[in-house]
mmCIF file of C-alpha atoms and ligand atoms in Angstrom:
data_model
loop_
_atom_site.group_PDB
_atom_site.id
_atom_site.type_symbol
_atom_site.label_atom_id
_atom_site.label_comp_id
_atom_site.label_asym_id
_atom_site.label_seq_id
_atom_site.Cartn_x
_atom_site.Cartn_y
_atom_site.Cartn_z
ATOM 1 C CA MET R 1 -0.188 -0.073 0.197
ATOM 2 C CA PRO R 2 1.342 3.202 -1.188
ATOM 3 C CA ALA R 3 2.241 5.682 2.203
ATOM 4 C CA ASP R 4 -0.385 8.207 0.741
ATOM 5 C CA PHE R 5 -2.136 8.048 4.004
ATOM 6 C CA HIS R 6 -3.823 11.008 3.965
ATOM 7 C CA SER R 7 -5.489 10.354 0.125
ATOM 8 C CA PHE R 8 -6.716 7.249 1.726
ATOM 9 C CA ALA R 9 -8.754 9.029 4.180
ATOM 10 C CA THR R 10 -9.761 11.655 2.532
ATOM 11 C CA GLU R 11 -11.260 8.272 -0.119
ATOM 12 C CA LEU R 12 -12.768 6.498 2.491
ATOM 13 C CA LEU R 13 -14.341 9.259 4.612
ATOM 14 C CA GLY R 14 -16.244 10.540 1.403
ATOM 15 C CA TRP R 15 -17.211 6.895 0.613
ATOM 16 C CA TYR R 16 -18.460 6.697 4.460
ATOM 17 C CA ARG R 17 -20.239 10.217 3.852
ATOM 18 C CA ARG R 18 -22.710 8.662 1.193
ATOM 19 C CA HIS R 19 -22.731 5.283 2.246
ATOM 20 C CA ALA R 20 -22.287 5.350 6.296
ATOM 21 C CA ARG R 21 -24.684 2.760 7.733
ATOM 22 C CA SER R 22 -27.682 3.734 10.029
ATOM 23 C CA LEU R 23 -27.438 2.277 13.909
ATOM 24 C CA PRO R 24 -29.271 3.439 16.872
ATOM 25 C CA TRP R 25 -25.513 4.128 18.671
ATOM 26 C CA ARG R 26 -24.579 6.262 15.602
ATOM 27 C CA LEU R 27 -24.974 9.936 14.888
ATOM 28 C CA PRO R 28 -25.090 10.538 11.010
ATOM 29 C CA PRO R 29 -21.062 11.339 9.598
ATOM 30 C CA GLY R 30 -20.016 14.928 10.215
ATOM 31 C CA SER R 31 -22.927 15.797 12.979
ATOM 32 C CA ALA R 32 -22.583 19.230 14.341
ATOM 33 C CA ALA R 33 -23.425 17.603 17.893
ATOM 34 C CA PRO R 34 -20.989 16.043 19.662
ATOM 35 C CA PRO R 35 -21.732 12.076 20.366
ATOM 36 C CA ASP R 36 -22.990 10.793 23.718
ATOM 37 C CA PRO R 37 -20.213 9.446 25.857
ATOM 38 C CA TYR R 38 -22.277 7.190 27.404
ATOM 39 C CA ALA R 39 -24.134 6.011 24.456
ATOM 40 C CA VAL R 40 -20.709 5.316 22.668
ATOM 41 C CA TRP R 41 -19.607 3.640 26.056
ATOM 42 C CA LEU R 42 -22.897 1.127 26.282
ATOM 43 C CA SER R 43 -22.971 0.463 22.633
ATOM 44 C CA GLU R 44 -19.383 -0.346 22.575
ATOM 45 C CA ILE R 45 -19.678 -2.923 25.684
ATOM 46 C CA MET R 46 -22.909 -4.328 24.053
ATOM 47 C CA LEU R 47 -20.871 -4.730 20.625
ATOM 48 C CA GLN R 48 -18.176 -7.020 22.121
ATOM 49 C CA GLN R 49 -18.114 -10.534 21.062
ATOM 50 C CA THR R 50 -22.017 -9.788 19.819
ATOM 51 C CA THR R 51 -23.233 -8.820 16.428
ATOM 52 C CA VAL R 52 -25.006 -5.306 15.377
ATOM 53 C CA ALA R 53 -28.070 -7.348 14.832
ATOM 54 C CA ALA R 54 -28.399 -8.929 18.434
ATOM 55 C CA ALA R 55 -27.130 -5.431 20.266
ATOM 56 C CA GLY R 56 -29.496 -3.194 18.755
ATOM 57 C CA PRO R 57 -32.637 -4.217 20.564
ATOM 58 C CA TYR R 58 -30.543 -4.112 23.494
ATOM 59 C CA PHE R 59 -29.407 -0.794 23.448
ATOM 60 C CA SER R 60 -32.591 0.955 22.733
ATOM 61 C CA ARG R 61 -34.642 -0.676 25.260
ATOM 62 C CA PHE R 62 -30.816 0.152 27.864
ATOM 63 C CA LEU R 63 -31.238 3.915 26.288
ATOM 64 C CA ALA R 64 -34.910 4.458 26.963
ATOM 65 C CA ARG R 65 -35.038 2.823 30.458
ATOM 66 C CA TRP R 66 -31.373 4.635 31.630
ATOM 67 C CA PRO R 67 -31.011 7.389 29.897
ATOM 68 C CA SER R 68 -27.881 8.456 31.403
ATOM 69 C CA VAL R 69 -24.691 6.893 33.380
ATOM 70 C CA ARG R 70 -26.383 8.399 36.853
ATOM 71 C CA ASP R 71 -29.753 6.511 36.493
ATOM 72 C CA LEU R 72 -27.603 3.324 35.318
ATOM 73 C CA ALA R 73 -25.458 3.602 38.563
ATOM 74 C CA ALA R 74 -29.020 3.748 40.317
ATOM 75 C CA ALA R 75 -30.403 0.822 39.336
ATOM 76 C CA PRO R 76 -30.401 -2.191 41.143
ATOM 77 C CA ARG R 77 -27.758 -4.578 39.507
ATOM 78 C CA GLU R 78 -30.335 -7.603 39.603
ATOM 79 C CA ASP R 79 -32.325 -5.202 37.303
ATOM 80 C CA VAL R 80 -29.377 -4.351 34.607
ATOM 81 C CA LEU R 81 -28.559 -8.666 34.825
ATOM 82 C CA ALA R 82 -32.468 -9.649 34.109
ATOM 83 C CA ALA R 83 -32.114 -6.328 31.304
ATOM 84 C CA TRP R 84 -28.555 -8.122 29.909
ATOM 85 C CA ALA R 85 -30.314 -11.815 29.686
ATOM 86 C CA GLY R 86 -29.861 -13.495 26.373
ATOM 87 C CA LEU R 87 -27.347 -10.850 25.424
ATOM 88 C CA GLY R 88 -24.746 -13.221 27.067
ATOM 89 C CA TYR R 89 -21.050 -12.352 28.102
ATOM 90 C CA TYR R 90 -22.658 -11.478 31.497
ATOM 91 C CA SER R 91 -19.914 -10.012 32.942
ATOM 92 C CA ARG R 92 -19.732 -7.252 30.632
ATOM 93 C CA ALA R 93 -23.252 -6.843 32.998
ATOM 94 C CA ARG R 94 -21.412 -6.926 36.170
ATOM 95 C CA ASN R 95 -18.662 -4.776 34.875
ATOM 96 C CA LEU R 96 -21.227 -1.992 32.855
ATOM 97 C CA HIS R 97 -22.860 -1.403 36.621
ATOM 98 C CA ALA R 98 -19.484 -1.456 38.335
ATOM 99 C CA ALA R 99 -18.150 1.104 35.588
ATOM 100 C CA ALA R 100 -21.482 3.036 35.919
ATOM 101 C CA ARG R 101 -21.527 3.474 39.748
ATOM 102 C CA HIS R 102 -17.853 4.275 39.086
ATOM 103 C CA VAL R 103 -18.046 7.100 36.806
ATOM 104 C CA ALA R 104 -21.602 8.454 38.688
ATOM 105 C CA GLU R 105 -19.622 8.470 42.144
ATOM 106 C CA ALA R 106 -15.738 9.275 41.335
ATOM 107 C CA PHE R 107 -16.192 11.243 38.176
ATOM 108 C CA GLY R 108 -19.767 13.253 39.220
ATOM 109 C CA GLY R 109 -21.238 11.605 35.958
ATOM 110 C CA VAL R 110 -18.471 12.498 33.825
ATOM 111 C CA PHE R 111 -16.905 9.347 31.822
ATOM 112 C CA PRO R 112 -12.696 9.998 31.003
ATOM 113 C CA SER R 113 -12.089 11.600 27.909
ATOM 114 C CA THR R 114 -8.690 9.820 27.010
ATOM 115 C CA GLU R 115 -8.060 6.144 26.050
ATOM 116 C CA GLU R 116 -6.095 6.150 29.106
ATOM 117 C CA GLY R 117 -8.503 7.209 31.365
ATOM 118 C CA LEU R 118 -11.376 4.937 29.717
ATOM 119 C CA ARG R 119 -9.125 1.697 30.561
ATOM 120 C CA ALA R 120 -9.071 2.174 34.191
ATOM 121 C CA LEU R 121 -13.403 1.271 34.167
ATOM 122 C CA PRO R 122 -13.855 -1.600 34.532
ATOM 123 C CA GLY R 123 -14.591 -4.002 31.345
ATOM 124 C CA VAL R 124 -13.158 -1.443 28.978
ATOM 125 C CA GLY R 125 -9.743 -3.325 26.915
ATOM 126 C CA PRO R 126 -7.839 -1.732 24.969
ATOM 127 C CA TYR R 127 -9.873 -1.907 21.653
ATOM 128 C CA THR R 128 -13.130 -0.248 23.458
ATOM 129 C CA ALA R 129 -11.167 2.226 24.993
ATOM 130 C CA ALA R 130 -9.681 3.169 21.798
ATOM 131 C CA ALA R 131 -13.186 2.972 20.027
ATOM 132 C CA ILE R 132 -14.719 5.389 22.711
ATOM 133 C CA ALA R 133 -11.686 7.605 22.863
ATOM 134 C CA ALA R 134 -12.078 8.245 19.264
ATOM 135 C CA ILE R 135 -15.796 8.082 18.627
ATOM 136 C CA ALA R 136 -16.986 10.111 21.395
ATOM 137 C CA PHE R 137 -14.063 12.579 22.116
ATOM 138 C CA GLY R 138 -12.065 12.594 19.084
ATOM 139 C CA GLU R 139 -8.842 11.211 20.068
ATOM 140 C CA ARG R 140 -6.799 9.989 17.742
ATOM 141 C CA ALA R 141 -6.939 5.999 18.504
ATOM 142 C CA ALA R 142 -6.400 2.929 16.240
ATOM 143 C CA VAL R 143 -9.553 1.151 16.734
ATOM 144 C CA VAL R 144 -9.454 -2.512 15.717
ATOM 145 C CA ASP R 145 -12.296 -4.596 15.353
ATOM 146 C CA ALA R 146 -12.625 -7.842 13.597
ATOM 147 C CA ASN R 147 -13.937 -5.763 10.460
ATOM 148 C CA VAL R 148 -11.025 -3.351 10.935
ATOM 149 C CA GLU R 149 -8.656 -6.083 10.850
ATOM 150 C CA ARG R 150 -9.738 -8.134 8.044
ATOM 151 C CA VAL R 151 -9.662 -5.007 5.709
ATOM 152 C CA ALA R 152 -6.292 -3.700 6.666
ATOM 153 C CA ALA R 153 -4.621 -7.323 6.866
ATOM 154 C CA ARG R 154 -5.744 -7.337 3.135
ATOM 155 C CA LEU R 155 -5.058 -3.502 2.206
ATOM 156 C CA PHE R 156 -1.105 -4.277 3.974
ATOM 157 C CA ALA R 157 -1.301 -7.972 2.520
ATOM 158 C CA VAL R 158 -0.368 -8.903 6.430
ATOM 159 C CA GLU R 159 0.457 -12.884 5.599
ATOM 160 C CA THR R 160 1.018 -13.506 9.085
ATOM 161 C CA PRO R 161 -1.546 -15.652 10.785
ATOM 162 C CA LEU R 162 -3.872 -14.015 13.563
ATOM 163 C CA PRO R 163 -3.880 -13.782 16.934
ATOM 164 C CA ALA R 164 0.072 -13.258 16.265
ATOM 165 C CA ALA R 165 -0.962 -10.597 13.622
ATOM 166 C CA LYS R 166 -2.775 -8.266 15.628
ATOM 167 C CA PRO R 167 0.204 -5.881 16.842
ATOM 168 C CA GLU R 168 1.453 -5.752 13.199
ATOM 169 C CA ILE R 169 -2.333 -4.565 12.136
ATOM 170 C CA ARG R 170 -2.994 -2.487 15.049
ATOM 171 C CA GLU R 171 0.181 -0.448 14.228
ATOM 172 C CA LYS R 172 -1.081 0.044 10.617
ATOM 173 C CA VAL R 173 -4.458 1.202 11.356
ATOM 174 C CA GLY R 174 -2.375 3.455 13.792
ATOM 175 C CA LEU R 175 -0.670 4.488 11.010
ATOM 176 C CA LEU R 176 -3.558 5.178 8.292
ATOM 177 C CA THR R 177 -5.643 7.089 11.232
ATOM 178 C CA PRO R 178 -6.225 10.767 10.822
ATOM 179 C CA ALA R 179 -5.618 13.344 13.250
ATOM 180 C CA ALA R 180 -9.081 14.552 11.964
ATOM 181 C CA ALA R 181 -12.072 12.971 12.498
ATOM 182 C CA PRO R 182 -10.973 9.656 13.928
ATOM 183 C CA GLY R 183 -13.932 8.596 15.123
ATOM 184 C CA ASP R 184 -15.860 9.016 11.657
ATOM 185 C CA PHE R 185 -12.548 7.295 10.264
ATOM 186 C CA ALA R 186 -12.679 4.310 12.693
ATOM 187 C CA GLN R 187 -16.218 3.573 11.861
ATOM 188 C CA ALA R 188 -15.977 4.135 8.135
ATOM 189 C CA MET R 189 -13.136 1.352 8.140
ATOM 190 C CA MET R 190 -16.017 -0.738 10.426
ATOM 191 C CA ASP R 191 -18.974 0.195 7.675
ATOM 192 C CA LEU R 192 -16.005 -0.747 4.768
ATOM 193 C CA GLY R 193 -15.459 -3.756 6.497
ATOM 194 C CA ALA R 194 -19.442 -4.886 6.932
ATOM 195 C CA LEU R 195 -20.375 -3.451 3.553
ATOM 196 C CA VAL R 196 -17.902 -3.880 0.596
ATOM 197 C CA CYS R 197 -14.333 -6.197 2.324
ATOM 198 C CA SER R 198 -16.543 -8.670 3.535
ATOM 199 C CA PRO R 199 -14.935 -12.231 4.593
ATOM 200 C CA LYS R 200 -16.027 -14.087 1.936
ATOM 201 C CA ARG R 201 -15.952 -12.573 -1.563
ATOM 202 C CA PRO R 202 -15.031 -8.948 -0.896
ATOM 203 C CA GLN R 203 -16.278 -6.576 -3.378
ATOM 204 C CA CYS R 204 -13.284 -5.113 -4.630
ATOM 205 C CA ALA R 205 -14.556 -3.383 -7.625
ATOM 206 C CA ALA R 206 -17.005 -1.284 -5.535
ATOM 207 C CA CYS R 207 -14.117 -0.230 -3.164
ATOM 208 C CA PRO R 208 -13.734 3.231 -2.711
ATOM 209 C CA VAL R 209 -9.896 2.412 -1.748
ATOM 210 C CA ALA R 210 -9.049 -0.210 -4.200
ATOM 211 C CA ALA R 211 -6.437 1.657 -5.618
ATOM 212 C CA TYR R 212 -4.179 1.248 -2.320
ATOM 213 C CA CYS R 213 -4.821 -2.077 -1.747
ATOM 214 C CA GLU R 214 -1.790 -4.777 -1.755
ATOM 215 C CA GLY R 215 -4.081 -7.461 -0.948
ATOM 216 C CA ARG R 216 -5.823 -6.689 -4.049
ATOM 217 C CA ALA R 217 -3.176 -6.108 -6.306
ATOM 218 C CA ARG R 218 -1.440 -9.364 -5.851
ATOM 219 C CA GLY R 219 -4.330 -11.081 -6.023
ATOM 220 C CA ILE R 220 -4.615 -12.857 -2.518
ATOM 221 C CA ALA R 221 -7.098 -10.831 -0.646
ATOM 222 C CA GLU R 222 -9.941 -13.228 -0.158
ATOM 223 C CA SER R 223 -7.399 -15.224 1.552
ATOM 224 C CA LEU R 224 -6.357 -12.592 4.219
ATOM 225 C CA PRO R 225 -6.678 -12.533 7.108
ATOM 226 C CA ARG R 226 -4.986 -16.121 7.532
ATOM 227 C CA PHE R 227 -5.738 -17.952 11.132
ATOM 228 C CA ALA R 228 -4.246 -19.991 13.207
ATOM 229 C CA PRO R 229 -5.574 -23.421 13.485
ATOM 230 C CA LYS R 230 -8.064 -23.560 16.368
ATOM 231 C CA LYS R 231 -8.491 -25.678 19.125
ATOM 232 C CA ALA R 232 -10.980 -28.338 19.414
ATOM 233 C CA ARG R 233 -13.779 -27.025 22.204
ATOM 234 C CA ALA R 234 -14.182 -29.180 24.523
ATOM 235 C CA THR R 235 -17.748 -30.990 25.562
ATOM 236 C CA ARG R 236 -19.154 -30.752 29.294
ATOM 237 C CA ARG R 237 -21.921 -32.324 30.583
ATOM 238 C CA ALA R 238 -24.255 -32.273 33.791
ATOM 239 C CA VAL R 239 -27.920 -32.812 34.654
ATOM 240 C CA ALA R 240 -30.284 -29.948 34.968
ATOM 241 C CA PHE R 241 -32.899 -30.213 37.525
ATOM 242 C CA LEU R 242 -36.288 -28.975 36.274
ATOM 243 C CA CYS R 243 -38.001 -28.624 39.956
ATOM 244 C CA LEU R 244 -41.878 -28.246 39.418
ATOM 245 C CA ARG R 245 -43.972 -27.540 42.330
ATOM 246 C CA SER R 246 -47.263 -28.453 42.397
ATOM 247 C CA ASP R 247 -48.671 -25.011 41.365
ATOM 248 C CA GLY R 248 -46.506 -25.463 38.738
ATOM 249 C CA ALA R 249 -43.576 -23.008 39.912
ATOM 250 C CA VAL R 250 -40.249 -23.824 38.636
ATOM 251 C CA LEU R 251 -36.885 -23.719 40.936
ATOM 252 C CA LEU R 252 -34.245 -21.043 39.910
ATOM 253 C CA ARG R 253 -30.894 -20.357 41.897
ATOM 254 C CA ARG R 254 -28.599 -17.597 41.493
ATOM 255 C CA ARG R 255 -25.095 -18.406 40.701
ATOM 256 C CA PRO R 256 -22.291 -17.430 42.446
ATOM 257 C CA ASP R 257 -20.542 -13.745 41.511
ATOM 258 C CA LYS R 258 -17.579 -14.667 40.312
ATOM 259 C CA GLY R 259 -17.185 -17.291 36.936
ATOM 260 C CA LEU R 260 -19.403 -18.132 33.594
ATOM 261 C CA LEU R 261 -23.198 -16.124 34.172
ATOM 262 C CA GLY R 262 -22.170 -14.706 37.085
ATOM 263 C CA GLY R 263 -24.922 -13.205 39.150
ATOM 264 C CA MET R 264 -27.191 -14.732 36.672
ATOM 265 C CA LEU R 265 -30.258 -16.749 37.487
ATOM 266 C CA GLU R 266 -30.285 -20.509 36.709
ATOM 267 C CA VAL R 267 -31.869 -23.950 36.395
ATOM 268 C CA PRO R 268 -29.782 -25.589 39.649
ATOM 269 C CA SER R 269 -27.788 -28.294 37.927
ATOM 270 C CA SER R 270 -24.956 -30.581 38.192
ATOM 271 C CA PRO R 271 -20.926 -29.132 37.932
ATOM 272 C CA TRP R 272 -20.521 -29.017 34.432
ATOM 273 C CA ALA R 273 -17.859 -31.317 33.672
ATOM 274 C CA GLU R 274 -15.571 -32.643 30.745
ATOM 275 C CA GLY R 275 -16.269 -36.183 29.865
ATOM 276 C CA ALA R 276 -19.172 -39.025 30.345
ATOM 277 C CA LEU R 277 -21.895 -37.790 32.137
ATOM 278 C CA ASP R 278 -21.659 -39.568 35.856
ATOM 279 C CA LEU R 279 -25.045 -39.763 36.100
ATOM 280 C CA GLU R 280 -25.573 -41.632 39.669
ATOM 281 C CA ALA R 281 -22.824 -38.355 41.034
ATOM 282 C CA ALA R 282 -24.734 -35.950 38.825
ATOM 283 C CA LEU R 283 -27.946 -36.472 40.901
ATOM 284 C CA ALA R 284 -26.663 -36.674 44.136
ATOM 285 C CA HIS R 285 -26.280 -32.573 43.092
ATOM 286 C CA ALA R 286 -30.054 -32.569 43.196
ATOM 287 C CA PRO R 287 -31.638 -29.416 45.442
ATOM 288 C CA LEU R 288 -34.256 -31.615 47.082
ATOM 289 C CA ARG R 289 -35.820 -34.666 47.446
ATOM 290 C CA ALA R 290 -37.740 -35.737 44.567
ATOM 291 C CA ARG R 291 -38.737 -38.826 42.245
ATOM 292 C CA TRP R 292 -36.207 -37.536 39.468
ATOM 293 C CA ARG R 293 -37.157 -38.558 35.656
ATOM 294 C CA ALA R 294 -35.131 -37.578 32.736
ATOM 295 C CA ARG R 295 -36.691 -35.823 29.972
ATOM 296 C CA ALA R 296 -36.486 -36.940 26.468
ATOM 297 C CA GLY R 297 -33.098 -35.172 24.335
ATOM 298 C CA LEU R 298 -30.497 -32.848 25.562
ATOM 299 C CA VAL R 299 -30.128 -29.272 26.142
ATOM 300 C CA THR R 300 -27.114 -27.838 24.057
ATOM 301 C CA HIS R 301 -25.326 -24.522 24.408
ATOM 302 C CA THR R 302 -21.988 -23.053 23.047
ATOM 303 C CA PHE R 303 -20.224 -21.067 24.694
ATOM 304 C CA THR R 304 -16.804 -19.427 23.920
ATOM 305 C CA HIS R 305 -14.392 -22.020 24.786
ATOM 306 C CA PHE R 306 -16.881 -25.076 25.334
ATOM 307 C CA ARG R 307 -19.959 -26.525 24.511
ATOM 308 C CA LEU R 308 -22.287 -27.938 27.149
ATOM 309 C CA GLU R 309 -24.930 -30.868 27.128
ATOM 310 C CA LEU R 310 -27.409 -30.633 29.949
ATOM 311 C CA ALA R 311 -29.400 -33.515 30.651
ATOM 312 C CA VAL R 312 -32.757 -32.573 32.229
ATOM 313 C CA TYR R 313 -34.393 -34.277 34.981
ATOM 314 C CA GLU R 314 -37.346 -33.572 35.939
ATOM 315 C CA GLY R 315 -38.934 -34.100 39.643
ATOM 316 C CA ARG R 316 -42.453 -32.616 41.571
ATOM 317 C CA PRO R 317 -41.077 -32.463 45.350
ATOM 318 C CA GLY R 318 -43.721 -33.462 47.653
ATOM 319 C CA ALA R 319 -44.724 -30.657 50.382
ATOM 320 C CA SER R 320 -42.215 -31.755 52.913
ATOM 321 C CA ALA R 321 -39.299 -31.337 50.641
ATOM 322 C CA ILE R 322 -40.015 -27.732 49.060
ATOM 323 C CA GLY R 323 -38.057 -26.356 52.259
ATOM 324 C CA GLU R 324 -34.789 -28.279 51.433
ATOM 325 C CA ALA R 325 -34.051 -25.891 48.441
ATOM 326 C CA ASP R 326 -32.249 -22.405 48.159
ATOM 327 C CA GLY R 327 -33.416 -20.374 45.583
ATOM 328 C CA LEU R 328 -36.805 -19.063 44.276
ATOM 329 C CA TRP R 329 -39.898 -20.394 42.774
ATOM 330 C CA VAL R 330 -40.871 -18.609 38.952
ATOM 331 C CA ALA R 331 -44.388 -19.364 37.626
ATOM 332 C CA PRO R 332 -43.981 -20.255 34.677
ATOM 333 C CA SER R 333 -46.277 -16.785 32.988
ATOM 334 C CA ASP R 334 -42.970 -14.708 34.641
ATOM 335 C CA LEU R 335 -40.189 -17.270 33.081
ATOM 336 C CA ALA R 336 -39.751 -15.239 30.139
ATOM 337 C CA THR R 337 -39.298 -12.096 31.577
ATOM 338 C CA VAL R 338 -37.537 -13.056 35.155
ATOM 339 C CA GLY R 339 -33.749 -12.375 33.300
ATOM 340 C CA LEU R 340 -32.793 -15.978 32.499
ATOM 341 C CA PRO R 341 -29.485 -16.320 30.453
ATOM 342 C CA THR R 342 -30.480 -18.103 26.833
ATOM 343 C CA VAL R 343 -29.327 -21.769 27.944
ATOM 344 C CA MET R 344 -31.479 -21.660 30.823
ATOM 345 C CA ARG R 345 -33.935 -20.810 28.458
ATOM 346 C CA LYS R 346 -33.519 -23.392 26.493
ATOM 347 C CA VAL R 347 -34.400 -25.484 29.561
ATOM 348 C CA THR R 348 -37.379 -23.547 31.320
ATOM 349 C CA ALA R 349 -38.987 -23.388 27.201
ATOM 350 C CA LEU R 350 -39.512 -27.272 28.394
ATOM 351 C CA VAL R 351 -42.188 -26.173 30.408
ATOM 352 C CA GLU R 352 -43.078 -22.506 29.314
ATOM 353 C CA PRO R 353 -46.714 -21.893 28.352
ATOM 354 C CA ALA R 354 -45.436 -19.522 25.462
ATOM 355 C CA PRO R 355 -41.471 -19.310 25.170
ATOM 356 C CA GLY R 356 -40.368 -16.011 24.125
ATOM 357 C CA PRO R 357 -37.619 -15.441 21.612
ATOM 358 C CA LEU R 358 -34.281 -16.769 22.348
ATOM 359 C CA PHE R 359 -31.799 -13.531 22.040
ATOM 360 C CA ALA R 360 -28.441 -15.261 20.919
ATOM 361 C CA ALA R 361 -25.335 -13.755 21.190
ATOM 362 C CA GLY R 362 -23.044 -13.284 17.596
ATOM 363 C CA SER R 363 -19.835 -13.907 16.870
ATOM 364 C CA ALA R 364 -17.176 -10.794 17.337
ATOM 365 C CA GLY R 365 -17.285 -7.435 14.703
ATOM 366 C CA ARG R 366 -20.085 -5.707 13.372
HETATM 367 FE FE1 LIG G 16 -11.209 -5.181 0.610
HETATM 368 FE FE2 LIG G 16 -10.974 -5.648 -2.078
HETATM 369 FE FE3 LIG G 16 -11.189 -3.277 -1.070
HETATM 370 FE FE4 LIG G 16 -8.671 -4.622 -0.692
HETATM 371 S S1 LIG G 16 -9.912 -3.517 -2.840
HETATM 372 S S2 LIG G 16 -10.080 -3.557 1.102
HETATM 373 S S3 LIG G 16 -9.648 -6.371 -0.769
HETATM 374 S S4 LIG G 16 -12.715 -4.742 -0.688
#
């Protein structure tokens, strides 16, 4: 790629002004009004590991319910976790609430305006800090999400496989990023990746920066970026206990704060362990005495690092056993709104009268 980074940015920004995607958290390119840092931060947290399509409705609901960072900070954490249910990666919701409290209490409701200051907030890593700093505060920061990574790998014909190529790609994006309008530039790169420079069959004939693209010139663009081979996902197995009271209520409990799905409600289950399911050992983790009967089929769910298989056992405890369990009893009609994560919605769908939609987090990138 020729080192004329200035004209590259000019061409790309011109294209962005004509073709920018309309997104719920985004101001049109060149807007006179400054972006709301709270909305930018909220959207960037939601977009971590999640597609635009999945994050959009959550963003709109959160902003309507908690219009400012102070409103979010004042909300009970359980409400925030419940509103997040279905979006996945639940540590984000816990960190979101902790960061809102920190901004409200330590900074009087005003977000830090630099990449470095933003990094100090819970849940804000290098990418998110760069994106907020560029988009909300106009800082010249290198913003590299999955789309930008692909575009840059092709523009510079980076053949080193990911993730080893990340530092090199970040450095190249830093070189490309202009001092003027770095937020629009970052979003233009994202949109180019989403609309033109797609993972398969990039539309190079319609690309506004095709003249700068080394990957295209060398005929290798479509094969980039390269990836190191992925490790196979392990499978964990467990028994989920679908415990039904005589009035139809279902027993739920809250998971510990730390760890996967931390702080979220769940259907009680045995420990999630790799290898074949030891049924006898798993059934010993039943939350109370009942006759446990297997339901047909398995509930499966894929997390980032493993796949989960749940054998669902249903039990209807007698009155004398009801008090043995820790947790709360939830009517079937409330299961869709109580804030269960997607994997648990799959289990309770076995008893819900009218299951609501299962919102699924998608892969990274926008
Ligand atoms: Fe992507 Fe093709 Fe444009 Fe290169 S020319 S940036 S490969 S769309």
